[in-house]
mmCIF file of C-alpha atoms in Angstrom:
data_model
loop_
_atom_site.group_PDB
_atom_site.id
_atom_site.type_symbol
_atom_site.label_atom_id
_atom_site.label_comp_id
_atom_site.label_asym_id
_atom_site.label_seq_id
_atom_site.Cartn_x
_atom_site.Cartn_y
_atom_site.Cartn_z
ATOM 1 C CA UNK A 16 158.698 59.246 106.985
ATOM 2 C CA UNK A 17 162.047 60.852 105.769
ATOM 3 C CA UNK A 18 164.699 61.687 108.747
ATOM 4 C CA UNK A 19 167.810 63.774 107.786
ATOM 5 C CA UNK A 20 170.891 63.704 109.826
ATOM 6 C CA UNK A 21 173.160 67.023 110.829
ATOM 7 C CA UNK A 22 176.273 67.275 112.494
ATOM 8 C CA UNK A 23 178.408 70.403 113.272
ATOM 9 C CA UNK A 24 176.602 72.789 111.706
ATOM 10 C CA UNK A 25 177.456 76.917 111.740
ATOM 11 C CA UNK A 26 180.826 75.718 112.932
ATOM 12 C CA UNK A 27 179.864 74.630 116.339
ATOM 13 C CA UNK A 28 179.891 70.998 117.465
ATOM 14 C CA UNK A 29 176.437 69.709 117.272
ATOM 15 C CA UNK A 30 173.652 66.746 116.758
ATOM 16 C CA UNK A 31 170.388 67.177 115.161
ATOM 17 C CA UNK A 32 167.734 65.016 113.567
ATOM 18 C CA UNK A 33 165.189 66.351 111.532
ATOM 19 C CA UNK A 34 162.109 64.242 111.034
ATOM 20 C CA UNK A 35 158.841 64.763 108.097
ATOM 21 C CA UNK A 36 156.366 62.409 108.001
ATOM 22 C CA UNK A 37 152.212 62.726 106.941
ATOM 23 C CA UNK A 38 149.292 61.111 108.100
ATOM 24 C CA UNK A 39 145.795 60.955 108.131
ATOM 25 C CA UNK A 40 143.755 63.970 109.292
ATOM 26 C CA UNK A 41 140.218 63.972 107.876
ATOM 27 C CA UNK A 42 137.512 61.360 105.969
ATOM 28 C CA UNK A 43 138.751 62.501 102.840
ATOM 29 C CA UNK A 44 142.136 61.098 103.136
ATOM 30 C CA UNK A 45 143.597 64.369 103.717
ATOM 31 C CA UNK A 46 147.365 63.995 104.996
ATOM 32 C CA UNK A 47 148.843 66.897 107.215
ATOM 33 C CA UNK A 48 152.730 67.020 107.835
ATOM 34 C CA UNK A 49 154.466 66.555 111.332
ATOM 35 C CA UNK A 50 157.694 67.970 112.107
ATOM 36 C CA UNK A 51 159.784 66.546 114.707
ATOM 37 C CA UNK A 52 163.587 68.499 115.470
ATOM 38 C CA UNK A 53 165.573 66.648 117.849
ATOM 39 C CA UNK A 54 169.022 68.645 119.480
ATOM 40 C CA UNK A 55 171.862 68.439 121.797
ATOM 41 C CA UNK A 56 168.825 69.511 124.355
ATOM 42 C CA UNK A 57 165.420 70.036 122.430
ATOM 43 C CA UNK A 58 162.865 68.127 121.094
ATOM 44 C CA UNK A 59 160.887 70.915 118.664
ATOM 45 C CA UNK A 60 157.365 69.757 117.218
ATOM 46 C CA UNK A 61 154.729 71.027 115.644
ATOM 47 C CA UNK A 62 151.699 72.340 117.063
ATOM 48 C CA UNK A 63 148.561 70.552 117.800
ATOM 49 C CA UNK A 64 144.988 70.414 118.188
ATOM 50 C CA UNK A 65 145.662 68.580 121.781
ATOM 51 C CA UNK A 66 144.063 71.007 124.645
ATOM 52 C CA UNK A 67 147.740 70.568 126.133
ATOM 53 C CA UNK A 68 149.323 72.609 123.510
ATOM 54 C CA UNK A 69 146.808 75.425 123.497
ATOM 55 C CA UNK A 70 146.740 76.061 127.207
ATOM 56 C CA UNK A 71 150.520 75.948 126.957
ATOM 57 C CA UNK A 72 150.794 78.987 125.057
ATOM 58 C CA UNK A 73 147.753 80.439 127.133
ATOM 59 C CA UNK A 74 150.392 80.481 129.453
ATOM 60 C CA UNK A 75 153.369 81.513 127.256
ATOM 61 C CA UNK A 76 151.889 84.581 125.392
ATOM 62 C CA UNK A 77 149.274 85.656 128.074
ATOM 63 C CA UNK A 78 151.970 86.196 130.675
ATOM 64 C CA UNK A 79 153.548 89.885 130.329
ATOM 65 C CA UNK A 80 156.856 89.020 131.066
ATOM 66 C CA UNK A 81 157.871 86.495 128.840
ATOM 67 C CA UNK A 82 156.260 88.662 125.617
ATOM 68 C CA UNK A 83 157.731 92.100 127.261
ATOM 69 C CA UNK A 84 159.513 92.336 124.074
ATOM 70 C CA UNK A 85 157.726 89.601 122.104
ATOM 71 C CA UNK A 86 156.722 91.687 118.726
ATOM 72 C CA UNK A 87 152.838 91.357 119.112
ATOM 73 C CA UNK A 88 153.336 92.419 123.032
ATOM 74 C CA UNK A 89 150.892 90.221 125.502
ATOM 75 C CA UNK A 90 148.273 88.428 123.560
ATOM 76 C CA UNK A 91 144.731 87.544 125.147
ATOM 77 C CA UNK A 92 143.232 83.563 125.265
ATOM 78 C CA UNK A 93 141.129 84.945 122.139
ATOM 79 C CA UNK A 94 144.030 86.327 120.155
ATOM 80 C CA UNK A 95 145.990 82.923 121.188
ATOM 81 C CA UNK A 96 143.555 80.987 119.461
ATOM 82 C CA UNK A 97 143.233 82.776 116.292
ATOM 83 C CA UNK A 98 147.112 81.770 116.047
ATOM 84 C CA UNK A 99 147.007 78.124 117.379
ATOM 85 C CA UNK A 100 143.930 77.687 114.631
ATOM 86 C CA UNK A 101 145.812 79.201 111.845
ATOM 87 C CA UNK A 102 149.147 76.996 112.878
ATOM 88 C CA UNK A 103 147.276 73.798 112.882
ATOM 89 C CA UNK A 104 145.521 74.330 109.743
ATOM 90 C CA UNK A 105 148.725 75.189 108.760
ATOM 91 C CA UNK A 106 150.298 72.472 109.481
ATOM 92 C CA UNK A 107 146.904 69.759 108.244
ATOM 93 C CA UNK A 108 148.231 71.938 104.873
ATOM 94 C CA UNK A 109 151.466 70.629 104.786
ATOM 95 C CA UNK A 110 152.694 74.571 105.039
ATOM 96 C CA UNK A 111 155.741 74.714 106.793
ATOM 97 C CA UNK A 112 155.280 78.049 107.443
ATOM 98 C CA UNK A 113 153.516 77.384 110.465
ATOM 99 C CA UNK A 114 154.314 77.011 114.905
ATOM 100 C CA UNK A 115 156.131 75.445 116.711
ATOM 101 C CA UNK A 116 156.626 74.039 120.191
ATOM 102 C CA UNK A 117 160.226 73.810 122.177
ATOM 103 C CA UNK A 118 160.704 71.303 125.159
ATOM 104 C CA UNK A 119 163.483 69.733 127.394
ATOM 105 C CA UNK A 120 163.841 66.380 125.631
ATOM 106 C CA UNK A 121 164.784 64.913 128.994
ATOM 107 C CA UNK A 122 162.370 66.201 130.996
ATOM 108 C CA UNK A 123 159.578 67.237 128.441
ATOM 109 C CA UNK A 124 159.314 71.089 130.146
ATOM 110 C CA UNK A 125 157.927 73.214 127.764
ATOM 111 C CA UNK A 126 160.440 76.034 126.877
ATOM 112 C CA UNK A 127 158.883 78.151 124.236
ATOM 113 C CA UNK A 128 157.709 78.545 120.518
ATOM 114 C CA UNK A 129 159.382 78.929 117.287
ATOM 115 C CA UNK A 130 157.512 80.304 114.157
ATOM 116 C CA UNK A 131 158.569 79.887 110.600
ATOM 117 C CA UNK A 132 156.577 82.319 108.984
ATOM 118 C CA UNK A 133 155.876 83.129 105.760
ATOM 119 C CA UNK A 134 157.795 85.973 103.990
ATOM 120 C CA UNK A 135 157.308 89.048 102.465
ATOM 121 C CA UNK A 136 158.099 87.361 98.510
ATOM 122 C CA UNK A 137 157.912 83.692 97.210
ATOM 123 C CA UNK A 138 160.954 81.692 98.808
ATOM 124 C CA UNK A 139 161.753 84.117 101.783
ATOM 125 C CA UNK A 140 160.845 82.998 105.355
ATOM 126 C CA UNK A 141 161.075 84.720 108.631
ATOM 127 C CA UNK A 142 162.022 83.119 111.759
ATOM 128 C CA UNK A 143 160.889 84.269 115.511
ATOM 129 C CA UNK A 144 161.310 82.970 118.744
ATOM 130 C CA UNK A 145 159.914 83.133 122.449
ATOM 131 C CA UNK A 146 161.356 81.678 125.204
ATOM 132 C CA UNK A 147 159.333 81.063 128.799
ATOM 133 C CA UNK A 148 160.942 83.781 130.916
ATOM 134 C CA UNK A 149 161.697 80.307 133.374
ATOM 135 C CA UNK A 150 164.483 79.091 130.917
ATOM 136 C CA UNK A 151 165.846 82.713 129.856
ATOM 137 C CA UNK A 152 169.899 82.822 130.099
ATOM 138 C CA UNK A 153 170.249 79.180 129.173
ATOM 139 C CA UNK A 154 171.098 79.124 125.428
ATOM 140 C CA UNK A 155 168.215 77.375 124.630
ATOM 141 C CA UNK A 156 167.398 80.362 121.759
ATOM 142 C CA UNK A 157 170.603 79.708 119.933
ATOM 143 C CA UNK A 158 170.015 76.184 120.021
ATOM 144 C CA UNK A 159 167.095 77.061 118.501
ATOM 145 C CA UNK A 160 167.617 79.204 115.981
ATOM 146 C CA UNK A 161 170.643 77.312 114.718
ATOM 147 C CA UNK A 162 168.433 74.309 114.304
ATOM 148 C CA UNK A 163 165.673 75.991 112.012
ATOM 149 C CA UNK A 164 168.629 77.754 110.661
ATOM 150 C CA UNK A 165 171.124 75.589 109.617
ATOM 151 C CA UNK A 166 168.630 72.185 109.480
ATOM 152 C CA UNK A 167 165.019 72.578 108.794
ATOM 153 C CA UNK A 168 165.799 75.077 105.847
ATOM 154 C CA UNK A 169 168.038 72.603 104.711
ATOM 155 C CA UNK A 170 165.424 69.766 105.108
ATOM 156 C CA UNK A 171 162.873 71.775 103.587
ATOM 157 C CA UNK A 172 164.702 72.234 100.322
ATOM 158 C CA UNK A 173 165.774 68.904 99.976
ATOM 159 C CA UNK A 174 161.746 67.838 100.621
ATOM 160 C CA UNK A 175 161.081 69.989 97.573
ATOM 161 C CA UNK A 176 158.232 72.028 100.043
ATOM 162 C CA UNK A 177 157.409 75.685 98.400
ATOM 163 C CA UNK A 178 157.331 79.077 100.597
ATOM 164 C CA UNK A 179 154.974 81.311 99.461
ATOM 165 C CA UNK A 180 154.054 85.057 101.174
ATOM 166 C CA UNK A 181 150.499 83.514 102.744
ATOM 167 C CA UNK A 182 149.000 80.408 103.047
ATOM 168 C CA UNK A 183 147.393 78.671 100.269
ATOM 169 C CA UNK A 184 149.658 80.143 97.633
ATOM 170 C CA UNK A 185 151.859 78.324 95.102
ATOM 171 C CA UNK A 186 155.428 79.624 96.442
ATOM 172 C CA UNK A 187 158.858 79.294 95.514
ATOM 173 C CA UNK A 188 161.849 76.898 96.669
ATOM 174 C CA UNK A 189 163.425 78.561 100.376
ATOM 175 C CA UNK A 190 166.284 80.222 99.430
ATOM 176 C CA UNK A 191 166.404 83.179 102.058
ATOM 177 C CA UNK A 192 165.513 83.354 105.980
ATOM 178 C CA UNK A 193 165.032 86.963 107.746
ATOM 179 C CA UNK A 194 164.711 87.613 111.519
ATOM 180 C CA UNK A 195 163.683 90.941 113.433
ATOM 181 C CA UNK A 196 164.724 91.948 117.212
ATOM 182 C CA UNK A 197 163.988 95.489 119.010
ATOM 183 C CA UNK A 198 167.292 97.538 119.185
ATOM 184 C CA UNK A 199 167.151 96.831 122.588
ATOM 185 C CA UNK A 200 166.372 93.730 122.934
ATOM 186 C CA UNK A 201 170.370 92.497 123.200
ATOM 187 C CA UNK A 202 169.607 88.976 123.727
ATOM 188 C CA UNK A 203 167.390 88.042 120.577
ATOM 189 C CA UNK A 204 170.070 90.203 118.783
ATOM 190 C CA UNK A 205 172.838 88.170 119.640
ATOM 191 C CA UNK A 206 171.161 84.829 118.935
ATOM 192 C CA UNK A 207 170.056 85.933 115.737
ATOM 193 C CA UNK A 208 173.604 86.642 114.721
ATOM 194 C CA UNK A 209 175.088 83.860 116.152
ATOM 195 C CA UNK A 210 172.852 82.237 113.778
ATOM 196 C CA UNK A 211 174.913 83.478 110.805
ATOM 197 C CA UNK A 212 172.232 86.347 109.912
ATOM 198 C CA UNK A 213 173.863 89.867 108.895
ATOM 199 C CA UNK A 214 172.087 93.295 109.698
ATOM 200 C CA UNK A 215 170.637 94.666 106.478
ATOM 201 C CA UNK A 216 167.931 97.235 107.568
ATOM 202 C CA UNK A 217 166.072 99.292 110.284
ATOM 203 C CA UNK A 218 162.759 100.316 110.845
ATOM 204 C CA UNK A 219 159.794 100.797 113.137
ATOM 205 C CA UNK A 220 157.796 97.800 113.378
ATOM 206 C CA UNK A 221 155.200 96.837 115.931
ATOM 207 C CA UNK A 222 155.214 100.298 117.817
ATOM 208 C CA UNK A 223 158.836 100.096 118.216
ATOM 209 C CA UNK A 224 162.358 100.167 116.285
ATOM 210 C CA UNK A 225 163.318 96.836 114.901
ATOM 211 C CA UNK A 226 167.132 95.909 113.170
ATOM 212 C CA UNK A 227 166.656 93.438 110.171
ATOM 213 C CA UNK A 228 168.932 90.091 109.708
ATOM 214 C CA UNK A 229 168.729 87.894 106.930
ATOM 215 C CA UNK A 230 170.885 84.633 105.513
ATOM 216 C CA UNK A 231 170.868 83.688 101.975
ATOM 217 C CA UNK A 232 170.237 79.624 101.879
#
């Protein structure tokens, strides 16, 4: 288990843990990684094969207002478990380039999903968010975002883990993080900014237009 230790990052006064370990996962000794983010108010984890988590995002990305402007639009239980089966194998990989799961660490409320995906080149990752439309308005996203941000790409690095453009693919050290929003979606494109990201591009993407923000690492 390795545990790295952040405070005050992207100029804000902050907290965060960030927490690898491995374990057992099949009869050949296969070891998967587990990711564990702890913040001011979140407790982020990977995604796994627990019924829990999948019915979670049943609810999540089944329900048309909270993926109104979610980039896939409003997925079907079929569709969700296509993408809970590729995070988990993801994650029984070691690929951090896989999902993950948001809660209240007080209360343990689920509040939404964070994917670190992989890019479109070796050592580029994309970040995306979705919030539960119950906990919209309450800075969780930044809190987010920072995190992965400002922490886990750090941790990553440091834990010597390669990004690659798909999974099972050699990859290259993170050294860049980009993040989409629809032009009008004003919320995710002030949270990606806060961030630190800077607008680089425009284009249509998923049926609709889409500004570009990246950070180099």
């Amino acid at each position: 288990m390795t545990i790295y230790n952040y405070k005050n990052y992207n100029n804000k006064i902050n907290e965060s843990t960030v927490e690898f370990h491995t374990d057992k996962v099949d009869e050949l000794e296969k070891k998967g990684l587990n990711v564990k983010i702890i913040t001011d108010r979140l407790l982020i984890r990977n995604i796994t094969n627990d019924i829990k988590d999948r019915e979670t995002f049943y609810e999540l990305l089944c329900d048309p207002v909270n993926t109104v402007k979610y980039g896939y639009g409003v997925q079907t239980k079929e569709q969700v478990d296509q993408d809970v089966d590729q995070w988990t194998e993801g994650w029984k990989n070691q690929d951090v380039c896989s999902g993950l799961m948001v809660f209240n660490k007080l209360n343990n409320d689920f509040i939404g999903h964070v994917m670190f995906m992989h890019g479109k080149v070796d050592g580029e990752a994309e970040l995306a968010i979705i919030i539960d439309k119950n906990h919209w308005g309450k800075g969780y996203g930044s809190e987010m975002l920072d995190v992965l941000v400002h922490c886990m790409s750090d941790a990553i690095k440091k834990e010597n883990y390669l990004i690659s453009t798909g999974p099972g693919l050699i990859g290259k050290p993170l050294y860049t993080i980009f993040a989409t929003a629809r032009i009008d979606n004003f919320g995710s494109l002030s949270i990606i900014q806060k961030a630190g990201l800077k607008y680089y591009h425009q284009e249509m993407l998923y049926g609709f237009e889409r500004k570009f923000f990246r950070i180099d690492l």
